[in-house]
Amino acid sequence: MKQRLLSARPGPSYRIRPGKSGSAKNRHALAVRCKLAASSEPHTSRSSAPSEETTSRGALLVEEGVCVTVLQPGEKLTFIGKCVLTCLYGSVKVLGLTINSSQIPYELFSPKTHAPLAIEGLKLKKKNKMRKEIRMEARMLLRGYLSLDCRRAVMKNFKSSCSILLLERLEDAAVNYILSHPEYAGFFGTEVKNKQSSTVMDPVLQSIGVYSCDPESAVTMSEAVTSAAQQLVSACLEEDNGCPIILVCGPKNVGKSTFTRYLINQLLQHIPCVDYLDCDLGQTEFTPPGCISLTSVTKPVLGPPFTQQRDPQKMVYFGEPSCEQDMERFIESVKYVVTGYKQDQPLIINTMGWVKGFGLLLLIDLIHLLSPSHIVQMTINDKNVMKPLTPDYIRNSAGFMTKAQAQCRNRSIDLLDLEESDYNDQHHSRTSEGHHLIQIESTFTKAGDTDRMICHTWILRDLAMSGYLSKLQQFDPDQIIPLNGLLPYEIPFNAVALRVIHADVAPSHIMYSVNASWVGLCHILDDISSKDSGPVLLTQTPICDCLGFGIIRGVNITEKLYYILTPLPPETLRLVNCFLIGNISVPHSIFKHQPGVQGDLPYVTTEYDFSIYGSGKLKINKRLKRPEHL
């Protein structure tokens, strides 16, 4: 079997720039195209003498899939789509990341599932240079990217305070795979709602996959958000009490994920790496849903989770989009994952939006366990969803597994029984004076309104899983192969142990639950070797390292083999000795998109009867409290 290669994403794509290299024939063809494009611009006549105040509202085509545009200070290009951005002159800001003139390109993803991204031109610092010197400097920077005619067209609309951007069409393997499914084909498409906006659609930008939209719909940061981020960046740079541990909490849909992306982008401008502990099972940032993970982030986050799937340092597959059915295992899983934190980088902790009843108790447990130095508490306008998490309130409040009035220094040791003493000694050496609370009143669009969400949470989960499965396309990046056309791995029954996390399944029915399931590929320390060729079943759910994920596309009972599709390379797959099946289903689009199948689609039926008792999902009352918490 051909060995799979690990995905080279995420990170910027380094490409050959137009005019920078290539044959004489290609350069001549590029010059001709640039000349034609320049002649079509309304302000590019050589006889005209544009004033310093002349601005360009459109983009200039450089070649097919490449264009250049100019932004004034404070001007925003708000868009739906995807592109590769290189700042040729000046500086711009995207979701907290300041991009200066350099040769580093950045991949931007702005789908309809989230609020649009905005590229904002920044005001340049005053230089003690004449206007002629500034224009000469700009021409020199453009020389390596644009032909002579293109440079002339750009410079006619240039001001000393302008920023010049090179935008390229972005072909991304993960996005291309997702868009190959009919359900998601329009997520980066042209149907942009712009009825009440005067924004003019630029055909040049559309030709590279960028569709401008109403600037008011963009992701915007209030003064409170920017001030809080700057305060946290300063704390991370000072490191007075060691590397800061920043916990972000608040109700659902208040902008916690957007704030953490903004903060990560801000921090990466000063330090090379930020650690990210994801405790939000339903809306994970860098992994498929149902995981608790610790990830080292070294590159900016300029897109939603399904475009930013990354390999974590340490990960546990919890197997549920919520922890309400097994809260003790949730806390134990967090304890296991946090032992991978080496305390040599700042740590950002993302939490669930469940902040009522047991959700609040679990949040208090996390604060007791992780001892954050800073807590960012996001609230909603005119809604007192939760009390301020002040140091006194946390110190005197009981959690689900902790009691009130516990000493900060030994709280996690005595009450949570953290066995990893090395981590304890380092972690609790910080001051026990409490944390610094930063409260932010959310001003994000649709904050807290679950009925007006841009995209349902289950769709976002399916997209994240599809983004992970796109790594299977490394066999042939130029052609999208459906999953039913890929060759699976064969794994013997007795080589791995099985455990269904979310339900009790009779051993005689275990293979029915395994077939066509999303499975966590894990490594446990227990010896599972067995002389019997039958399946090895676990009686309890282990808390262990999850190395990746896959789909069991078939079970051969006669040969006693599992057939599994996974992007894990063979050297990593050899370490897998445990399959965990949870309450995370394979996206429906995977089953419905099976090209080449004659007759009925495998694993797809329209005869399911929801009227059968027990066929629906069980409802759990989250508001009930234990007597000691009443």
XYZ file of C-alpha atoms in Angstrom:
630
model
C 0.000 0.000 0.000
C 1.229 3.430 -0.830
C 2.332 5.309 2.248
C 0.269 8.344 3.129
C 2.009 11.626 3.656
C 1.049 13.973 6.444
C -0.724 17.109 5.351
C 1.569 20.051 4.804
C -1.102 22.454 5.972
C -1.705 24.650 7.908
C 0.452 27.638 7.183
C 1.121 30.057 4.386
C 1.619 28.771 0.874
C 4.882 29.858 -0.718
C 4.391 30.282 -4.422
C 6.355 31.488 -7.433
C 5.449 35.130 -7.857
C 4.564 36.593 -11.262
C 7.415 38.544 -12.780
C 9.854 37.152 -10.241
C 10.854 34.082 -12.210
C 9.816 32.014 -15.208
C 10.624 31.827 -18.893
C 10.889 34.832 -21.207
C 7.757 33.627 -22.997
C 5.744 33.604 -19.773
C 7.033 37.015 -18.745
C 6.116 38.434 -22.160
C 2.612 36.950 -21.932
C 2.242 38.400 -18.434
C 3.334 41.830 -19.665
C 0.747 41.714 -22.466
C -2.046 40.782 -20.047
C -0.983 43.492 -17.611
C -0.936 46.055 -20.422
C -4.449 45.113 -21.505
C -5.698 45.234 -17.929
C -4.015 48.571 -17.320
C -5.529 50.093 -20.459
C -9.019 49.119 -19.258
C -8.668 51.023 -15.998
C -10.423 54.407 -15.941
C -7.454 56.208 -14.313
C -4.567 54.716 -16.215
C -4.306 57.110 -19.141
C -0.725 58.319 -19.440
C -1.890 61.758 -20.536
C -3.716 62.281 -17.264
C -1.881 63.405 -14.172
C -3.629 61.884 -11.142
C -3.509 63.956 -7.994
C -2.262 62.706 -4.648
C -5.885 62.327 -3.496
C -6.788 59.915 -6.309
C -7.973 56.570 -4.933
C -8.785 53.278 -6.590
C -11.928 51.442 -5.556
C -11.220 48.488 -7.829
C -8.554 45.865 -8.253
C -6.107 45.555 -11.128
C -5.745 42.205 -12.841
C -2.143 41.006 -12.992
C -2.726 37.626 -14.571
C -5.325 34.888 -14.319
C -5.957 34.282 -10.617
C -3.749 37.169 -9.453
C -4.667 40.806 -8.836
C -3.400 43.829 -6.972
C -5.443 46.378 -5.022
C -4.792 49.518 -2.990
C -6.268 50.339 0.436
C -6.283 53.705 2.139
C -5.779 53.969 5.937
C -9.008 52.887 7.617
C -10.457 51.488 4.393
C -11.742 47.906 4.645
C -12.099 45.144 2.121
C -14.803 42.918 3.629
C -15.305 39.736 1.673
C -16.704 36.239 1.376
C -14.345 33.753 -0.243
C -10.738 32.665 0.061
C -7.441 34.039 -1.176
C -3.712 34.288 -0.545
C -2.741 37.752 0.701
C 0.722 39.314 0.331
C 1.256 42.888 1.491
C 3.617 44.501 -1.018
C 3.725 47.945 0.567
C 2.375 49.436 3.777
C 0.540 47.325 6.341
C -2.939 45.895 6.904
C -4.731 44.112 9.735
C -6.793 40.932 9.537
C -8.461 39.537 12.677
C -5.860 41.038 14.993
C -2.859 40.126 12.824
C -0.844 43.049 11.490
C 0.651 42.143 8.101
C 3.533 44.352 7.030
C 5.229 44.544 3.660
C 7.096 41.273 3.299
C 7.362 38.238 1.065
C 5.267 36.063 3.415
C 1.826 35.184 2.022
C -1.118 34.390 4.293
C -4.100 32.196 3.503
C -7.458 33.846 4.293
C -10.687 31.851 4.587
C -13.982 33.717 4.875
C -16.947 31.343 4.316
C -20.633 32.126 4.710
C -20.777 30.000 7.853
C -19.043 32.772 9.834
C -18.962 36.542 9.891
C -16.892 37.842 6.951
C -13.231 38.727 7.356
C -12.087 42.281 6.714
C -8.713 43.469 5.442
C -8.180 46.918 6.943
C -5.547 49.360 5.746
C -3.397 50.800 8.531
C -1.869 54.216 8.815
C 1.844 54.162 8.209
C 4.293 55.721 10.577
C 5.570 59.080 9.404
C 8.841 58.823 7.546
C 11.304 61.634 7.066
C 11.249 61.098 3.331
C 10.143 63.150 0.405
C 7.192 62.083 -1.704
C 9.514 61.157 -4.562
C 11.594 58.910 -2.267
C 8.491 57.142 -0.978
C 7.255 56.477 -4.507
C 10.660 55.130 -5.513
C 10.639 52.814 -2.496
C 7.171 51.539 -3.423
C 8.255 50.927 -7.031
C 11.246 48.919 -5.848
C 9.004 46.687 -3.706
C 6.607 46.137 -6.597
C 9.362 45.382 -9.095
C 9.735 41.748 -8.014
C 6.017 41.037 -8.408
C 4.512 43.186 -11.166
C 5.401 44.035 -14.734
C 6.214 47.594 -15.791
C 2.728 48.379 -17.106
C 1.111 47.041 -13.929
C 3.452 49.080 -11.759
C 2.576 52.231 -13.695
C -1.143 51.579 -13.300
C -0.787 51.002 -9.561
C 1.437 54.009 -8.953
C -1.021 56.356 -10.669
C -3.465 55.678 -7.816
C -0.818 55.561 -5.103
C -0.608 57.768 -2.034
C 2.177 57.716 0.502
C -0.266 56.410 3.126
C -1.625 53.600 0.941
C -1.159 49.852 1.360
C -0.666 47.766 -1.793
C -1.918 44.172 -1.655
C -1.349 41.208 -3.926
C -4.304 38.787 -3.859
C -4.104 35.323 -5.430
C -6.661 32.609 -5.994
C -6.347 29.997 -3.243
C -6.588 26.322 -4.098
C -6.715 24.452 -0.799
C -7.043 20.654 -0.601
C -9.299 20.705 2.479
C -11.644 23.349 1.095
C -11.767 21.751 -2.349
C -12.740 18.432 -0.787
C -15.475 20.055 1.305
C -16.837 21.987 -1.678
C -17.029 18.767 -3.686
C -20.071 17.795 -1.590
C -23.287 19.368 -2.938
C -24.426 20.414 0.558
C -21.383 22.644 1.005
C -20.728 23.747 -2.573
C -21.921 27.319 -2.000
C -20.107 28.127 1.232
C -17.463 30.185 -0.589
C -19.758 31.045 -3.505
C -21.051 34.183 -5.163
C -24.468 34.485 -3.531
C -23.616 37.261 -1.099
C -26.548 38.987 0.594
C -25.947 42.630 -0.182
C -29.415 44.110 -0.722
C -29.120 47.026 1.693
C -25.498 47.838 0.927
C -23.972 50.139 -1.654
C -20.942 47.868 -2.035
C -20.055 47.384 -5.695
C -18.989 43.891 -6.706
C -15.547 44.031 -8.300
C -15.271 41.611 -11.249
C -11.493 41.409 -10.863
C -11.805 40.302 -7.247
C -14.544 37.862 -8.216
C -12.206 36.275 -10.755
C -9.896 35.152 -7.937
C -12.705 34.004 -5.620
C -13.165 37.135 -3.475
C -16.655 38.647 -3.236
C -16.908 41.976 -1.441
C -19.808 42.474 0.956
C -21.179 44.970 3.437
C -18.403 46.242 5.737
C -20.874 46.359 8.625
C -21.222 42.566 8.504
C -17.506 41.989 9.124
C -15.888 40.702 12.295
C -15.296 43.853 14.322
C -13.567 44.265 17.650
C -14.847 46.697 20.245
C -12.566 48.872 22.331
C -13.133 46.536 25.281
C -11.925 43.543 23.252
C -8.846 45.279 21.887
C -7.992 46.679 25.326
C -8.343 43.244 26.958
C -6.201 41.629 24.252
C -3.497 44.270 24.666
C -3.531 43.763 28.426
C -3.081 40.005 27.996
C -0.309 40.454 25.426
C 1.552 42.701 27.863
C 1.178 40.099 30.618
C 2.550 37.392 28.307
C 5.556 39.520 27.410
C 6.337 40.545 30.980
C 6.048 37.045 32.507
C 6.264 38.409 36.055
C 4.765 35.238 37.548
C 5.746 32.764 34.846
C 3.872 32.134 31.623
C 0.285 33.377 31.943
C -2.604 30.912 31.804
C -5.626 32.606 30.225
C -9.087 31.041 30.572
C -11.870 32.356 28.316
C -15.451 31.660 29.412
C -18.991 32.838 28.826
C -22.392 31.688 27.486
C -22.930 30.270 24.017
C -22.448 32.447 20.951
C -20.886 35.451 22.665
C -17.704 35.367 20.572
C -15.327 33.285 22.707
C -13.794 31.541 19.679
C -13.460 34.799 17.752
C -11.764 36.438 20.726
C -9.305 33.561 21.169
C -8.368 33.681 17.458
C -7.856 37.424 17.738
C -5.729 36.976 20.861
C -3.645 34.193 19.278
C -2.935 36.359 16.233
C -1.930 39.226 18.472
C 0.409 37.053 20.545
C 2.099 35.441 17.533
C 3.337 38.875 16.481
C 5.560 38.899 19.575
C 6.245 35.273 20.520
C 6.824 32.211 18.319
C 4.278 29.845 19.897
C 1.068 29.800 21.954
C -0.356 26.677 23.621
C -4.101 26.144 23.303
C -6.132 23.858 25.601
C -9.518 23.152 24.038
C -12.177 22.055 26.541
C -15.172 22.828 24.294
C -16.286 19.404 23.071
C -18.987 20.622 20.699
C -17.077 23.393 18.893
C -13.407 22.424 18.850
C -10.919 24.740 17.162
C -8.119 22.579 15.726
C -9.467 19.008 15.959
C -12.661 17.139 15.058
C -15.481 17.464 17.625
C -15.680 15.419 20.814
C -12.018 15.967 21.765
C -10.073 17.571 24.587
C -6.744 18.623 23.128
C -3.578 20.612 23.743
C -2.175 22.225 20.590
C 0.942 24.323 19.999
C -0.100 27.137 17.655
C 2.760 28.634 15.662
C 0.893 30.151 12.694
C -1.924 32.711 12.642
C -5.541 31.562 12.667
C -7.208 33.270 9.704
C -10.165 31.001 9.101
C -12.804 28.822 10.784
C -11.940 25.458 12.398
C -12.639 23.308 9.332
C -9.834 25.144 7.490
C -7.400 24.948 10.432
C -7.230 21.259 11.384
C -3.860 20.662 13.082
C -2.055 17.845 14.875
C -2.222 18.388 18.665
C 0.493 17.651 21.199
C -1.849 15.609 23.357
C -5.459 14.640 22.810
C -8.205 12.554 24.424
C -11.240 11.422 22.474
C -14.215 12.010 24.774
C -16.698 10.834 22.148
C -19.555 13.237 22.915
C -20.382 16.798 21.807
C -21.291 17.527 25.448
C -20.045 16.220 28.779
C -23.415 16.268 30.529
C -23.692 12.464 30.671
C -20.216 11.804 32.104
C -18.872 14.870 33.879
C -16.367 12.998 36.018
C -14.670 11.518 32.960
C -14.571 15.004 31.450
C -12.621 16.369 34.414
C -10.304 13.355 34.421
C -9.687 13.807 30.702
C -8.766 17.470 31.168
C -6.371 16.462 33.945
C -4.743 13.920 31.630
C -4.366 16.329 28.705
C -3.030 19.258 30.741
C -0.038 17.176 31.839
C 1.330 17.777 28.343
C 1.661 21.505 29.058
C 5.351 22.315 29.634
C 4.807 25.873 30.904
C 7.307 27.377 28.496
C 4.617 29.209 26.479
C 1.446 31.118 27.398
C -1.625 28.879 27.611
C -5.078 29.855 26.333
C -7.983 27.727 27.595
C -11.244 27.599 25.667
C -14.300 26.463 27.647
C -17.855 25.370 26.896
C -20.803 27.732 26.583
C -22.693 25.704 29.201
C -22.543 28.040 32.209
C -25.760 27.198 34.064
C -26.360 24.495 36.647
C -23.781 21.745 36.363
C -22.047 23.681 33.587
C -21.092 26.400 36.060
C -19.911 23.789 38.555
C -17.659 22.229 35.921
C -16.284 25.649 35.042
C -15.409 26.219 38.691
C -13.699 22.816 38.731
C -11.609 23.807 35.714
C -10.557 27.023 37.417
C -9.643 25.097 40.578
C -7.666 22.570 38.560
C -5.863 24.828 36.104
C -5.315 27.880 38.360
C -5.448 30.468 35.550
C -3.632 33.737 36.051
C -6.248 35.596 33.955
C -9.951 34.883 33.372
C -11.689 36.584 30.459
C -15.416 36.486 31.201
C -17.601 37.450 28.247
C -21.173 38.523 28.957
C -24.248 39.456 26.907
C -26.011 42.796 26.901
C -28.768 43.062 29.521
C -28.518 39.378 30.446
C -27.162 38.298 33.814
C -26.354 34.760 32.762
C -23.585 34.227 35.323
C -22.069 36.087 38.235
C -18.637 37.723 37.943
C -15.962 35.080 38.544
C -13.947 37.104 41.012
C -11.167 35.446 43.062
C -13.340 35.589 46.198
C -16.293 34.028 44.399
C -14.183 31.169 43.035
C -12.440 30.623 46.366
C -15.735 30.303 48.212
C -17.675 28.323 45.597
C -17.990 24.577 45.299
C -17.626 22.854 41.979
C -18.868 19.489 40.827
C -15.815 17.688 42.247
C -14.312 20.332 44.523
C -15.428 21.941 47.737
C -15.398 25.558 48.785
C -12.681 27.155 50.922
C -9.944 24.944 49.448
C -6.397 26.228 49.517
C -5.218 27.355 46.087
C -1.833 25.679 46.411
C -3.036 22.136 47.083
C -6.584 22.225 45.785
C -5.908 20.076 42.732
C -3.741 17.624 44.686
C -6.090 16.954 47.596
C -9.467 17.113 45.936
C -8.843 16.139 42.327
C -6.145 13.571 43.051
C -3.789 14.723 40.303
C -1.223 11.956 40.121
C 1.356 13.697 37.960
C 3.496 15.235 40.716
C 6.008 16.833 38.334
C 3.273 18.905 36.763
C 1.866 19.764 40.191
C 5.166 21.022 41.568
C 5.697 23.309 38.590
C 2.108 24.406 38.126
C 1.368 25.344 41.723
C 4.640 27.152 42.259
C 2.918 30.293 40.923
C 1.478 32.750 43.383
C -1.769 31.734 45.093
C -3.144 35.251 45.336
C -5.839 34.480 42.793
C -6.482 35.434 39.200
C -7.032 38.690 37.387
C -10.604 38.980 36.074
C -11.283 40.761 32.771
C -14.966 41.255 31.938
C -16.036 41.968 28.365
C -19.555 42.833 27.290
C -19.957 41.124 23.948
C -20.799 43.268 20.944
C -20.380 40.558 18.303
C -23.167 40.218 15.757
C -25.947 37.897 16.961
C -24.146 37.352 20.271
C -26.189 35.079 22.490
C -29.004 34.669 19.982
C -29.079 30.987 19.083
C -32.122 31.469 16.836
C -30.249 33.829 14.474
C -27.023 31.915 14.108
C -25.333 32.020 10.715
C -24.837 28.256 10.713
C -26.064 25.450 12.958
C -23.530 23.863 15.279
C -24.020 20.362 13.866
C -23.084 21.664 10.401
C -19.894 23.174 11.818
C -19.071 19.830 13.437
C -19.600 18.024 10.134
C -17.384 20.561 8.381
C -14.582 20.056 10.911
C -14.751 16.290 10.380
C -14.752 16.756 6.605
C -11.731 19.044 6.932
C -9.911 16.281 8.794
C -10.910 13.646 6.213
C -9.575 15.865 3.446
C -6.093 14.703 4.469
C -6.955 11.437 2.739
C -6.672 13.310 -0.557
C -2.868 13.367 -0.310
C -2.790 10.419 -2.723
C -3.639 12.704 -5.643
C -3.921 16.419 -4.727
C -5.056 17.321 -8.258
C -8.052 14.986 -8.181
C -10.695 14.584 -5.482
C -11.312 10.920 -4.762
C -14.540 10.017 -2.899
C -14.087 7.941 0.233
C -15.743 4.921 -1.362
C -12.956 4.972 -3.963
C -10.048 4.847 -1.491
C -8.220 1.686 -0.494
C -8.641 0.987 3.257
C -6.244 -0.524 5.777
C -6.894 -4.058 7.048
C -6.654 -4.501 10.824
C -7.208 -7.889 12.555
C -9.843 -8.149 15.274
C -7.323 -9.215 17.928
C -4.914 -6.327 17.189
C -7.120 -3.662 18.765
C -9.509 -3.364 21.702
C -13.022 -1.998 21.209
C -15.117 0.274 23.360
C -18.443 1.982 22.614
C -18.420 5.084 24.800
C -21.929 6.482 24.687
C -24.063 3.353 25.098
C -24.077 -0.181 26.501
C -23.964 -2.577 23.574
C -24.352 -6.329 23.858
C -21.259 -8.235 22.639
C -23.375 -10.013 20.050
C -24.338 -6.641 18.520
C -21.009 -4.851 18.828
C -20.136 -5.186 15.128
C -23.384 -3.500 14.118
C -22.363 -0.394 16.076
C -18.791 -0.481 14.749
C -19.587 -0.717 11.047
C -19.632 2.627 9.192
C -18.690 4.504 12.380
C -16.405 7.423 13.156
C -13.710 5.989 15.395
C -10.992 7.408 17.602
C -7.654 5.684 17.007
C -6.048 5.453 20.446
C -3.110 3.932 22.270
C -3.556 2.319 25.697
C -0.809 0.987 27.938
C -2.633 -2.243 28.774
C -1.628 -5.445 27.028
C -4.469 -6.527 24.746
C -2.751 -9.524 23.160
C -5.115 -12.462 22.896
C -4.876 -15.941 21.423
C -8.502 -15.712 20.429
C -9.048 -14.238 16.974
C -12.304 -12.592 18.013
C -12.750 -8.926 18.949
C -11.248 -7.652 22.211
C -13.888 -5.726 24.181
C -13.161 -3.260 26.992
C -15.511 -3.032 29.949
C -14.590 0.578 30.834
C -13.751 3.635 28.781
C -10.002 4.314 29.043
C -8.533 7.806 29.309
C -5.683 7.521 26.852
C -3.859 9.231 24.013
C -5.835 9.613 20.813
C -3.536 9.575 17.762
C -6.132 10.377 15.123
C -9.432 9.362 13.596
C -10.850 7.212 10.882
C -13.968 5.623 9.430
C -14.578 1.877 9.669
C -15.985 1.391 6.193
C -16.550 -2.338 6.569
C -16.185 -5.417 8.793
C -15.190 -8.837 7.460
C -16.602 -11.381 9.899
C -15.187 -14.350 7.989
C -11.594 -13.083 7.858
C -11.993 -11.225 11.187
C -10.772 -7.923 9.770
C -11.692 -4.242 10.131
C -11.439 -2.095 7.013
C -10.570 1.457 8.034
C -9.933 4.723 6.215
C -7.605 7.110 8.031
C -5.048 9.779 7.091
C -2.629 8.452 9.735
C 0.639 7.182 8.237
C 1.491 3.489 8.735
C 4.208 4.214 11.322
C 1.638 5.975 13.529
C -1.121 3.484 12.812
C 1.086 0.690 14.170
C 0.849 2.335 17.611
C -2.948 2.157 17.616
C -4.311 -0.654 19.796
C -7.716 0.719 20.794
C -10.806 1.821 18.881
C -13.193 4.195 20.671
C -16.644 4.672 19.125
C -18.571 7.635 20.491
C -21.687 9.664 19.814
C -20.030 11.538 16.940
C -21.522 10.350 13.633
C -19.985 10.371 10.194
C -21.277 13.429 8.257
C -24.320 12.599 6.161
C -22.675 14.220 3.145
C -20.053 11.432 3.167
C -22.733 8.752 2.787
C -24.768 10.663 0.230
C -21.722 11.538 -1.885
C -20.658 8.125 -3.236
C -20.028 8.527 -6.974
C -19.980 5.438 -9.149
C -22.362 3.373 -7.008
C -25.037 1.472 -8.936
C -28.424 1.144 -7.247
C -28.986 2.006 -3.592
C -26.234 3.848 -1.751
C -24.531 1.754 0.953
C -25.441 2.729 4.531
C -28.210 5.080 3.334
C -31.920 4.420 3.964
C -35.149 6.393 3.782
C -37.245 3.879 5.729
C -36.190 4.843 9.257
C -39.226 5.112 11.539
C -38.868 7.863 14.160
C -42.176 6.839 15.741
C -40.555 3.762 17.307
C -40.184 4.208 21.054
C -36.582 4.992 21.926
C -35.550 5.990 18.396
C -35.179 9.640 19.329
C -32.494 11.309 21.381
C -32.848 11.248 25.159
C -33.479 14.618 26.759
C -31.518 15.513 29.875
C -32.471 18.233 32.331
C -29.335 20.323 32.835
C -30.920 22.547 35.477
C -31.181 19.946 38.221
C -28.693 20.373 41.051
C -27.414 18.118 43.747
C -28.846 18.800 47.215
C -25.535 20.194 48.503
C -25.563 22.847 45.770
C -29.117 24.089 46.374
